[in-house]
Short mmCIF file of C-alpha atoms and ligand atoms in Angstrom, two decimals:
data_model
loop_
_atom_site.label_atom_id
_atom_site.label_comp_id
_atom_site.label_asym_id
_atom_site.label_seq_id
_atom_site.Cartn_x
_atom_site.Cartn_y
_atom_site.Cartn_z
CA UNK A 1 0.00 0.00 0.00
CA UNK A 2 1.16 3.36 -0.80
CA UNK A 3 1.37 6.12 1.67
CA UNK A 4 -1.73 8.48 1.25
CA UNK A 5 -3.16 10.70 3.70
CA UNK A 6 -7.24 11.49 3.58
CA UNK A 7 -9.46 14.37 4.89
CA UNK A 8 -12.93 14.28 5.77
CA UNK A 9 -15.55 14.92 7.89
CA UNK A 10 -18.53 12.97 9.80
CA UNK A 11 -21.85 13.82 7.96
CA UNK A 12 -23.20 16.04 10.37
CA UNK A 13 -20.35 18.21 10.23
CA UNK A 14 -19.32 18.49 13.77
CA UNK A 15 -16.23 16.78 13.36
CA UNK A 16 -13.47 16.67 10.73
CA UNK A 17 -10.57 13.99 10.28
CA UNK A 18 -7.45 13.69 8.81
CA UNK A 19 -5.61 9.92 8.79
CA UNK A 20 -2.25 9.10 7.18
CA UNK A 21 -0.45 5.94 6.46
CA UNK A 22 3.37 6.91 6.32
CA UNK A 23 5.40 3.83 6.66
CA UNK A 24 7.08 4.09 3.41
CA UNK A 25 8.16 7.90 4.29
CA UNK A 26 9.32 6.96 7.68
CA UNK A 27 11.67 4.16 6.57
CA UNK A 28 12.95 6.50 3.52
CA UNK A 29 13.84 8.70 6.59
CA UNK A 30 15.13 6.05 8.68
CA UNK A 31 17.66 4.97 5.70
CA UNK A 32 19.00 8.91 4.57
CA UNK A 33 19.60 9.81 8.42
CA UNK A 34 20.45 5.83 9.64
CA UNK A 35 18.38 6.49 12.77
CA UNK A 36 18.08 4.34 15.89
CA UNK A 37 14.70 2.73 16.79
CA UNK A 38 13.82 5.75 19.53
CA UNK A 39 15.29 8.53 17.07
CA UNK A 40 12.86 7.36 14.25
CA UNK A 41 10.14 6.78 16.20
CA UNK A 42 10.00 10.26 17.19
CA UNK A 43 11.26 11.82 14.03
CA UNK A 44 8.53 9.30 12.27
CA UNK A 45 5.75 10.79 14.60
CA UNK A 46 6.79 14.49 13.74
CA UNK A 47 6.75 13.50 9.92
CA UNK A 48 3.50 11.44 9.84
CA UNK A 49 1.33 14.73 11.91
CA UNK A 50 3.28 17.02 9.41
CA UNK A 51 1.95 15.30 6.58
CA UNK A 52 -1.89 15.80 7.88
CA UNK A 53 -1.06 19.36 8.93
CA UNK A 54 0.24 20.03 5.90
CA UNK A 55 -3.39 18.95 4.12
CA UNK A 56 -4.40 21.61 6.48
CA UNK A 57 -2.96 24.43 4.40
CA UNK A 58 -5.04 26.39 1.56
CA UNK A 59 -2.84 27.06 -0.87
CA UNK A 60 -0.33 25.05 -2.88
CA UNK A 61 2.88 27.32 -1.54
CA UNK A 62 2.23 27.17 1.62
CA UNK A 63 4.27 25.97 3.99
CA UNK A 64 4.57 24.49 7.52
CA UNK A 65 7.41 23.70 9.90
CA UNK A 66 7.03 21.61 13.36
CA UNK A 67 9.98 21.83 15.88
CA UNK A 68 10.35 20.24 18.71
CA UNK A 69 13.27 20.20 21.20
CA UNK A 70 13.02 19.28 24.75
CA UNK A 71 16.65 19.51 25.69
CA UNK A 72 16.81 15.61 25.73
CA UNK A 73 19.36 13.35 24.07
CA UNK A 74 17.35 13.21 20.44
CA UNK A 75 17.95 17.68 20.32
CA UNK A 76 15.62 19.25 18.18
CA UNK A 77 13.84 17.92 15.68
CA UNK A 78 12.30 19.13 12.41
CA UNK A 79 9.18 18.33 9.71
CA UNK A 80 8.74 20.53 6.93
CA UNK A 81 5.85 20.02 4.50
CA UNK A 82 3.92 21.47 1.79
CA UNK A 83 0.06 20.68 0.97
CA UNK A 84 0.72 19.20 -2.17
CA UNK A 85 2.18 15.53 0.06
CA UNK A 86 5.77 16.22 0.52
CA UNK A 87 7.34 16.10 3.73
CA UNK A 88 11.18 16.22 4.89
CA UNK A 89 12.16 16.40 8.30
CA UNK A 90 15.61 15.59 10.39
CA UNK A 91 16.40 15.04 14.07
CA UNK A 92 19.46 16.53 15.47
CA UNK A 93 20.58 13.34 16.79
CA UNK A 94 19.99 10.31 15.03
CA UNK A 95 21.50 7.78 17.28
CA UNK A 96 19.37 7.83 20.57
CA UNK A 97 20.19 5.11 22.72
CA UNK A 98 17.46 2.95 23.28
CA UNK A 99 14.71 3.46 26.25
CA UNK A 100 12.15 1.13 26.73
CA UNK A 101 9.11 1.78 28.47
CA UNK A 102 7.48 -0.66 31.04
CA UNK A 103 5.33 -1.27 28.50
CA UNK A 104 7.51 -2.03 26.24
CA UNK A 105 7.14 0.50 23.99
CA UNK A 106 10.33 2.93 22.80
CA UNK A 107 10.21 5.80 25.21
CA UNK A 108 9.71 8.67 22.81
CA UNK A 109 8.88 11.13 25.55
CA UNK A 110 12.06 10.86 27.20
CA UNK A 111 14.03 10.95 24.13
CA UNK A 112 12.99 14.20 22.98
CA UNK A 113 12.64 15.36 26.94
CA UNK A 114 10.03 18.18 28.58
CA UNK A 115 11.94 21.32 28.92
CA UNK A 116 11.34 23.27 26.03
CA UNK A 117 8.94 24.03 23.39
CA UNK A 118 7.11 23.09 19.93
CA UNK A 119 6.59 25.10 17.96
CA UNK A 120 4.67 25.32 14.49
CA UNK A 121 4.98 27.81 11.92
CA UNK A 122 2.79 27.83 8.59
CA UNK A 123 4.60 30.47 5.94
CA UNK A 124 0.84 31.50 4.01
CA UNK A 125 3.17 33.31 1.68
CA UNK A 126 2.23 36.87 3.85
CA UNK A 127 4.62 38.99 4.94
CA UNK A 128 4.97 37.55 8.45
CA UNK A 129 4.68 33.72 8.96
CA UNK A 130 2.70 32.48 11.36
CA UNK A 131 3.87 31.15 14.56
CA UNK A 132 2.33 29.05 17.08
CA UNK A 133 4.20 28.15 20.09
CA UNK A 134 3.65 26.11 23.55
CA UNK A 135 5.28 24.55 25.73
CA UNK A 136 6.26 21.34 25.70
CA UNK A 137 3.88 18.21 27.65
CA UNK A 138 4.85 14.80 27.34
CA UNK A 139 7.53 14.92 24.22
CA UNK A 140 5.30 11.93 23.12
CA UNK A 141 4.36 14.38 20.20
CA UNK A 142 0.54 13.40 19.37
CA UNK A 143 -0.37 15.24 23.21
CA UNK A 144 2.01 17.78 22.74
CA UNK A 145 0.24 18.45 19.34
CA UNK A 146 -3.50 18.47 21.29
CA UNK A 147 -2.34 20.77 23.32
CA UNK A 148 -0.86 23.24 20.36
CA UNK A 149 -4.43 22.85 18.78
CA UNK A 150 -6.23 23.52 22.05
CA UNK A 151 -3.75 26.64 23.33
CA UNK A 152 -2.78 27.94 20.21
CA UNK A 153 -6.02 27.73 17.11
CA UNK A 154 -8.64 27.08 20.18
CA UNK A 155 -9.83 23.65 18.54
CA UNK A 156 -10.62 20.79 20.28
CA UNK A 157 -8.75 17.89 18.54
CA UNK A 158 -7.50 14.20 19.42
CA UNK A 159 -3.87 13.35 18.07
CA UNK A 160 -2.60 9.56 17.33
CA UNK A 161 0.50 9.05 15.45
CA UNK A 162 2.15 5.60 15.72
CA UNK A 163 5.25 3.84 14.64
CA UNK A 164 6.61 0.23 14.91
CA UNK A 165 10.25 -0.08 14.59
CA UNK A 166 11.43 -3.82 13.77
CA UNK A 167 13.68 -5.31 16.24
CA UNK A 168 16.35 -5.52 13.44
CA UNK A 169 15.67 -1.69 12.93
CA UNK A 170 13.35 -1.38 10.17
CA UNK A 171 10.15 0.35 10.13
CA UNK A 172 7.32 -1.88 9.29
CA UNK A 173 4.40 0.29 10.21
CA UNK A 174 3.54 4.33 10.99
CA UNK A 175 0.41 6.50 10.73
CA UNK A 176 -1.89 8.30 12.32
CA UNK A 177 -5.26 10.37 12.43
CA UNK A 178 -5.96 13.78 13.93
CA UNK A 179 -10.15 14.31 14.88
CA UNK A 180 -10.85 18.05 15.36
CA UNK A 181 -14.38 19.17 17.00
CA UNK A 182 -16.40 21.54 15.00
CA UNK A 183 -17.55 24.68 17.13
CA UNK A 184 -21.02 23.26 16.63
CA UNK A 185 -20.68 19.93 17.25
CA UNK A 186 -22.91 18.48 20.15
CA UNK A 187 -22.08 16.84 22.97
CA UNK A 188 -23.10 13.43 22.13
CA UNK A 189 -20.88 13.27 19.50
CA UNK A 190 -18.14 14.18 21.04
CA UNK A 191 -19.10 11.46 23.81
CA UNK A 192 -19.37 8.83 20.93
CA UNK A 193 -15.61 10.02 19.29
CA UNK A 194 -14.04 10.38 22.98
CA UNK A 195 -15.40 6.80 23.37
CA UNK A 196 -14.22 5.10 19.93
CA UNK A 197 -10.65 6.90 20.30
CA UNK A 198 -10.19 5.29 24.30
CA UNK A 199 -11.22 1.64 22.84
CA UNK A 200 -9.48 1.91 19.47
CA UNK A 201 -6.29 -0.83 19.03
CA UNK A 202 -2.90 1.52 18.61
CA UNK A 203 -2.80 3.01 14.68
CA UNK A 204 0.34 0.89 14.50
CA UNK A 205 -1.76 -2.27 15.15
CA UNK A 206 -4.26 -1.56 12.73
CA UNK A 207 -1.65 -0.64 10.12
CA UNK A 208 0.21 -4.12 10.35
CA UNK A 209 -3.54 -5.84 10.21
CA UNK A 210 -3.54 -4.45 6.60
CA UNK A 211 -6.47 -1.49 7.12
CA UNK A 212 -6.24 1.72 5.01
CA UNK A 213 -7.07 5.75 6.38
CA UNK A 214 -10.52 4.84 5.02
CA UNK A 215 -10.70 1.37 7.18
CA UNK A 216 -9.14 3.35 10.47
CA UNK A 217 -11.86 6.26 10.04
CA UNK A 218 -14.28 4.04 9.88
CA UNK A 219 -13.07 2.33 13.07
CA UNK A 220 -12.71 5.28 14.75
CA UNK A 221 -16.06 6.92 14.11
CA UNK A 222 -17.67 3.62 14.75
CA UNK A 223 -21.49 3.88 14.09
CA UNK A 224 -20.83 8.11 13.23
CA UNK A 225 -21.06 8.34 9.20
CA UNK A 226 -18.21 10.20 7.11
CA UNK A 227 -17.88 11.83 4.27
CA UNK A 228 -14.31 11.55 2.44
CA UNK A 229 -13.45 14.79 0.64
CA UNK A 230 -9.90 14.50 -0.69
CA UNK A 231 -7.25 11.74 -0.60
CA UNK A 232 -3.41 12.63 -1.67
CA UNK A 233 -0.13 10.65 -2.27
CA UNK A 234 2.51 11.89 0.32
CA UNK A 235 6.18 11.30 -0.31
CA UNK A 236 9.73 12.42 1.22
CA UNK A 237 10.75 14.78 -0.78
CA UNK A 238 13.66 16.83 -0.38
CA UNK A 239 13.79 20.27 -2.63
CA UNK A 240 17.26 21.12 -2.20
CA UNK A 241 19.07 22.47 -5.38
CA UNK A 242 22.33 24.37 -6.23
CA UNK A 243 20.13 27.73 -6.22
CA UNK A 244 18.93 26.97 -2.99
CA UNK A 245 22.25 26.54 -1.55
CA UNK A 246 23.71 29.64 -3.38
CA UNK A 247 21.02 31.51 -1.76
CA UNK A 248 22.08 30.44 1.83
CA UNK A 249 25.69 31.04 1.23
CA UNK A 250 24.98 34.38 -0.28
CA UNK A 251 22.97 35.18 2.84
CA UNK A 252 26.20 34.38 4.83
CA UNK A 253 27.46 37.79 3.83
CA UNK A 254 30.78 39.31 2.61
CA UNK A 255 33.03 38.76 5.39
CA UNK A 256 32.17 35.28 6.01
CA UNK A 257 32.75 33.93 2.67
CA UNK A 258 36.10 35.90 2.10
CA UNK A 259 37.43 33.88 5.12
CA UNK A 260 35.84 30.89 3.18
CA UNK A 261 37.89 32.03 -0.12
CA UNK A 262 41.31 32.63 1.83
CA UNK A 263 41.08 30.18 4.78
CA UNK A 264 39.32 26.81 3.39
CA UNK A 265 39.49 27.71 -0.21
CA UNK A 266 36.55 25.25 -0.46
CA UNK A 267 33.51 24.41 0.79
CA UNK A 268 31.24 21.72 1.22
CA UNK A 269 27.50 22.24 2.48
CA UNK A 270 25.48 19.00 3.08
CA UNK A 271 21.28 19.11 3.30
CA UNK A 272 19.95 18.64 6.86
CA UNK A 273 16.75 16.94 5.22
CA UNK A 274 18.54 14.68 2.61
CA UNK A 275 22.16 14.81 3.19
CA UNK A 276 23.44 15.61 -0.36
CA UNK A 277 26.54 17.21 -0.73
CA UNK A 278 26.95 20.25 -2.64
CA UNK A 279 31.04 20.99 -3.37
CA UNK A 280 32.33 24.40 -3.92
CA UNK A 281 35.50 25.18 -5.68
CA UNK A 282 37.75 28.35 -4.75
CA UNK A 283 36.16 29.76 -8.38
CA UNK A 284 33.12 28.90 -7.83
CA UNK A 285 33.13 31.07 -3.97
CA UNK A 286 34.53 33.93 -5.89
CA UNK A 287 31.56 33.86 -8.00
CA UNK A 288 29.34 33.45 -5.28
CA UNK A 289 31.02 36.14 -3.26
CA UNK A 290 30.96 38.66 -6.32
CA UNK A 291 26.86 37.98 -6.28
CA UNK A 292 26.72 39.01 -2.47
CA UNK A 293 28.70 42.89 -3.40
ZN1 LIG B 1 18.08 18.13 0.50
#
């Protein structure tokens, strides 16, 4: 099964949905950043919510970014994605040792730790992008993300993002679904979705068992009917390019590249997001240097 992500809503309109199956993305990001079992289940988690967030957006050039950084071993980590279905994203430390729960689940919480912030920005192509920021809950990601919907855009919503790391290290299964509660919606239907969402098996679960977004919606609005409105193929994708990386060396300034030129008289730049390398000859920083006069 390919990863797609859906949106929807249930018929009567007081609640909207948005589920993602992301395994494929998660294990492309497991291989370009050779992460440990904790560091991609968090980084997986970030990735899967920024694929549904980024259905969230209106326009095709939008953009959003999710950070998160507790101050604990896996540093910060960051999802960027667009609305058309690409997502990148990269944790600042990829080797997280391994904590187990005494459930026996990875301990995602304490690898990305409690003392800090997430924070989500969404670039609507205005002249200020804008930010959203709280602090930090669990560093499980899915509550720390209710709690930016319920602080920051005043919506009620309910957050699971799941992903099962191998025990050799692969990633064999990751989604999720986000249910947000219309301002109209009445208060037996929240009862009903509260319900489903406490007795629902972990996303991760139903993945493996072979269900699609449709299939877990269903699940999770139980006897509630929905209404599917748009489904979309989401992918890693990494835009990096050699004008993109001009741009960011330009924006270094004068000074900085002359030392560059005299000091190094080279320079290689690799992508956070996919880790290509982009080489720069002594000729080639002169040029770029000459553009930033
Ligand atoms: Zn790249």
């Amino acid at each position: 099964m390919k990863d797609y992500v859906i949106r929807g809503a249930s018929k009567n309109g007081e609640l909207r949905f948005f589920c993602a199956i992301t395994t494929d993305i998660v294990e492309k990001a497991r291989q370009i950043h050779e992460c440990s079992p904790v560091s991609i289940a968090a980084l997986g988690r970030l990735l899967t919510a920024g694929t549904m967030m980024g259905m969230m957006l209106k326009s095709i050039n939008d953009k959003l970014t999710l950070q998160i950084n507790g101050k604990g071993p896996s540093g910060s980590i960051v999802v960027v994605a667009d609305s058309g279905g690409n997502v990148k994203g990269y944790i600042s430390n990829p080797n997280v040792d391994l904590f187990i729960k005494d459930n026996g689940k990875l301990d995602v919480g304490k690898a990305v730790g409690t003392d800090g912030v997430l924070t989500v920005i969404k670039d609507l192509g205005l002249k200020e992008p804008y930010m959203g920021q709280i602090p930090i809950e669990s560093g499980e990601i899915a509550e720390d993300l209710t709690s930016y919907f319920a602080i920051s855009e005043q919506i009620p919503t309910a957050v699971a993002l799941g992903v099962f790391v191998e025990p050799e290290g692969c990633v064999s299964a990751s989604g999720g679904f986000i249910v947000q509660v219309m301002p109209d919606a009445s208060d037996e239907s929240i009862a009903t979705i509260e319900s489903n969402i406490k007795n629902i098996e972990s996303i991760t679960k139903l993945i493996t068992m072979g269900n699609s977004p449709e299939n877990i919606i269903e699940k999770v609005f139980g006897t509630m009917e929905v209404e599917i409105y748009e489904d979309l193929q989401i992918d890693y994708i990494c835009d990096c390019s050699e004008e993109k990386i001009d741009r960011v060396l330009i924006s270094l300034g004068k000074d900085e590249l002359e030392s560059m030129v005299e000091e190094q008289g080279q320079a290689e730049i690799t992508c956070h997001f996919c880790n290509r390398k982009y080489c720069y000859s002594k000729a080639q920083l002169q040029d770029i240097l000459q553009k930033s006069l």
